[in-house]
Coordinates of C-alpha atoms in Angstrom, one line a residue:
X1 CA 62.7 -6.4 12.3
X2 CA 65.2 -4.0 13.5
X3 CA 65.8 -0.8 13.7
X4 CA 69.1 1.2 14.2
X5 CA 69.1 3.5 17.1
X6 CA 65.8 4.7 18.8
X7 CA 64.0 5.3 15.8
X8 CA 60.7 3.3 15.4
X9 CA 60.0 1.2 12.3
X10 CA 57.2 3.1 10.3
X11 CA 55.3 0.6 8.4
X12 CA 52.6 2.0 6.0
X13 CA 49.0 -0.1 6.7
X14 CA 46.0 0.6 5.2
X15 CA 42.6 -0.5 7.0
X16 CA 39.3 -1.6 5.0
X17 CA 36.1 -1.6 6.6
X18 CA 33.3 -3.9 5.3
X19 CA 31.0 -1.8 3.7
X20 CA 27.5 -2.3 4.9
X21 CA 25.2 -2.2 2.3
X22 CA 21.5 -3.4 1.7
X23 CA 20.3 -2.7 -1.9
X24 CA 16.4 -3.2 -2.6
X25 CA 15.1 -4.5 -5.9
X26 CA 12.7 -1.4 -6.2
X27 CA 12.9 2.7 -5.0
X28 CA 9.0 2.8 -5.0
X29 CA 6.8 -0.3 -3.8
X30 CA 3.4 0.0 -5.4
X31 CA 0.5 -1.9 -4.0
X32 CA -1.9 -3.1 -6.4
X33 CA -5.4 -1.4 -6.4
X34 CA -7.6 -2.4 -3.6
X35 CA -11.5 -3.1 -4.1
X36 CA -13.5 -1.3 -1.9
X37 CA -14.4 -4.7 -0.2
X38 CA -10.9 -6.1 0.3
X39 CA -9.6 -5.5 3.4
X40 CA -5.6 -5.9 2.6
X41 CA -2.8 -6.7 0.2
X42 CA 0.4 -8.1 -0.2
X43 CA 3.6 -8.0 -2.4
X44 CA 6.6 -9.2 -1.5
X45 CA 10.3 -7.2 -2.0
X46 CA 14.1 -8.9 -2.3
X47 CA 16.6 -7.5 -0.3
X48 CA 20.5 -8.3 -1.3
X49 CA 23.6 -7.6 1.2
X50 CA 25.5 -5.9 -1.4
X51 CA 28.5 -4.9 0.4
X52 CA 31.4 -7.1 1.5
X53 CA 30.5 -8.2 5.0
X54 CA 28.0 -10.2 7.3
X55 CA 25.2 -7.9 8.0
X56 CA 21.8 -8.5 10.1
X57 CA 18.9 -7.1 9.3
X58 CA 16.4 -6.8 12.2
X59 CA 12.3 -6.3 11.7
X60 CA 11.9 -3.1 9.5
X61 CA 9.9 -0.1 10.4
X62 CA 7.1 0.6 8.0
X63 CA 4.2 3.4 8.6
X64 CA 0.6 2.5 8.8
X65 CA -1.3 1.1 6.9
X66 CA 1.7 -0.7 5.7
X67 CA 3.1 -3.2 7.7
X68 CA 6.1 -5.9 7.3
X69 CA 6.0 -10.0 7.4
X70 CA 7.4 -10.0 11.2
X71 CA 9.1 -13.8 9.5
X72 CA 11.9 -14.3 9.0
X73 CA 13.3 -11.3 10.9
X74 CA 16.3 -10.6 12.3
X75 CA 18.0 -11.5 9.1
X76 CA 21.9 -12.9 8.8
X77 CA 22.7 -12.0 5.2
X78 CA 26.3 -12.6 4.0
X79 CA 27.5 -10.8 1.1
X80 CA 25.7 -11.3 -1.9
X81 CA 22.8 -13.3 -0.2
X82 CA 19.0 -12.2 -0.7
X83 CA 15.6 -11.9 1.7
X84 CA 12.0 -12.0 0.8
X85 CA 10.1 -9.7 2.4
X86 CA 6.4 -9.8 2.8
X87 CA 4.9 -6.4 3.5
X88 CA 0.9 -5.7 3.7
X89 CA -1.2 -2.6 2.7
X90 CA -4.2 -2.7 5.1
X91 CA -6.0 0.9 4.4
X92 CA -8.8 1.9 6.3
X93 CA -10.5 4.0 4.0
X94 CA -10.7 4.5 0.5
X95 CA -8.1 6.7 -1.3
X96 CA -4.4 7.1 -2.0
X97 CA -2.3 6.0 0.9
X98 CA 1.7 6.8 1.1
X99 CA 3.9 5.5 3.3
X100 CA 7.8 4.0 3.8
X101 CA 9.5 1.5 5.1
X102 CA 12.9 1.7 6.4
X103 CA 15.8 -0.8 6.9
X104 CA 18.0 -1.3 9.6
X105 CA 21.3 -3.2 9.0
X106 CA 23.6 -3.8 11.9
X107 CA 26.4 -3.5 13.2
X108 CA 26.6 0.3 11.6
X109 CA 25.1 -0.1 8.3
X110 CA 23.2 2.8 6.8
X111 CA 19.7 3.1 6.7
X112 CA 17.7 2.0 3.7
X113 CA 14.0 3.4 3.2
X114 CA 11.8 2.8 0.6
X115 CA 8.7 4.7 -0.5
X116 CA 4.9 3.0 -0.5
X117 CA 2.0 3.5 -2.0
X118 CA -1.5 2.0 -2.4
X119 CA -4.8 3.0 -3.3
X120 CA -8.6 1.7 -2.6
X121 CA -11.5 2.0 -4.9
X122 CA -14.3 3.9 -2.7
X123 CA -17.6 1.4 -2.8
X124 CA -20.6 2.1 -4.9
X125 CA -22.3 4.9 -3.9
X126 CA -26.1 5.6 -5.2
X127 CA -27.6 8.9 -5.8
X128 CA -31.3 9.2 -6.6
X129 CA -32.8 12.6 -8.5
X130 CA -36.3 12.5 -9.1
X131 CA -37.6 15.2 -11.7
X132 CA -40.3 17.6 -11.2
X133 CA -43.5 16.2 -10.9
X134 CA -46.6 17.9 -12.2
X135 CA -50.0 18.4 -10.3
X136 CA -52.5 15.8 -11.2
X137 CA -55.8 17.2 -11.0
X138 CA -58.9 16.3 -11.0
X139 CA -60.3 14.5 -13.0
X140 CA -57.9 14.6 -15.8
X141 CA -55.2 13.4 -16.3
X142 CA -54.9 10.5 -14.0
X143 CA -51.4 9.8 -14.6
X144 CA -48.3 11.8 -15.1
X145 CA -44.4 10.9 -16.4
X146 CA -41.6 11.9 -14.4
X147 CA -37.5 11.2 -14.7
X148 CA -36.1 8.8 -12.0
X149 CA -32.3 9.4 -12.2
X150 CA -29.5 6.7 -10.9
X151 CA -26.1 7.6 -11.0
X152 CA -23.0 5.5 -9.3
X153 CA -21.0 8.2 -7.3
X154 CA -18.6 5.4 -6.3
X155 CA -15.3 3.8 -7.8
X156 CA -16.9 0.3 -7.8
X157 CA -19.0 -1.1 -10.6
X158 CA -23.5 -0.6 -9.3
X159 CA -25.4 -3.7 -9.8
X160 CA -29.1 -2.7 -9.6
X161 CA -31.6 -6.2 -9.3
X162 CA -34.4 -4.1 -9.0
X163 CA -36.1 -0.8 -7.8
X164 CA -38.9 0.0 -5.6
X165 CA -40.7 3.1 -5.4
X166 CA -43.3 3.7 -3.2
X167 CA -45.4 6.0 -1.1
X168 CA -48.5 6.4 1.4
X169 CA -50.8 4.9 -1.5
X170 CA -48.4 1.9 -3.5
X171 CA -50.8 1.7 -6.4
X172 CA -49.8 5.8 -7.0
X173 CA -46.8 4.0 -8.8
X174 CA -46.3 1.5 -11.5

């Protein structure tokens, strides 16, 4: 190409960057309901490169008592290509736990986080009431009723086999 005299040749370009983008199947992960005796859970997310270039997705940050697969991470995901990704709930106490994960793409993609939640059932808890008992006297009457009340202050179904009340003399109850 020439030009005439000193003037340079302008030649209009225009410059398209990959766009870096990570799209996840779901804006909310929930957990499934935890029994008060399970220790953990696990679901499992897809992940899809959704922009137009190579991206790699290293290990993802999640907040306790959520935690990620640490397989197969760092990620190479080309466009349109899609991840499992195994995360965990692991709560240590009962209750509603929130929490987030959050994506990393590289080289400059933006950050992707996603919400979490979970919750465990509290065990069974038992709570005895016994009613008033009136004062036997002598020599009548020799026995008296009174109300034992059981009530589950738990989450968790209560299973009760049997119950034993006693005291100083165990023929003072039947």
């Amino acid at each position: 190409t020439r030009t005439s005299g000193a003037r340079p040749l302008e030649i209009p370009v225009t410059i398209v960057r990959d766009s870096l983008t990570l799209g996840i199947e779901r804006a909310l992960i929930r957990f499934d309901t935890l029994a008060s005796t399970t220790l953990q859970g696990d679901t499992t997310i897809r992940i899809v490169n959704s922009g137009t270039g190579p991206v790699v997705v290293p290990l993802p940050i999640a907040s306790a008592p959520f935690s990620v697969d640490p397989v197969p991470f760092p990620a190479s995901l080309n466009p349109g290509d899609t991840l499992l990704v195994r995360l965990r709930f692991s709560p240590v106490r009962p209750g509603e736990v929130g929490g987030m994960i959050r994506f990393l793409p590289t080289p400059c993609g933006a950050p992707v986080t996603v919400a979490m939640s979970g919750y465990k059932r509290s065990p069974a808890v038992i709570e005895v009431m016994m009613g008033a008992i009136p004062p036997l006297l002598c020599p009548l009457p020799s026995s008296s009723e009174a109300t034992l009340l059981i009530k589950n202050n738990g989450e968790e179904e209560l299973h009760c086999d049997s119950i034993v009340v006693g005291g100083s003399d165990p023929f003072d109850f039947t």
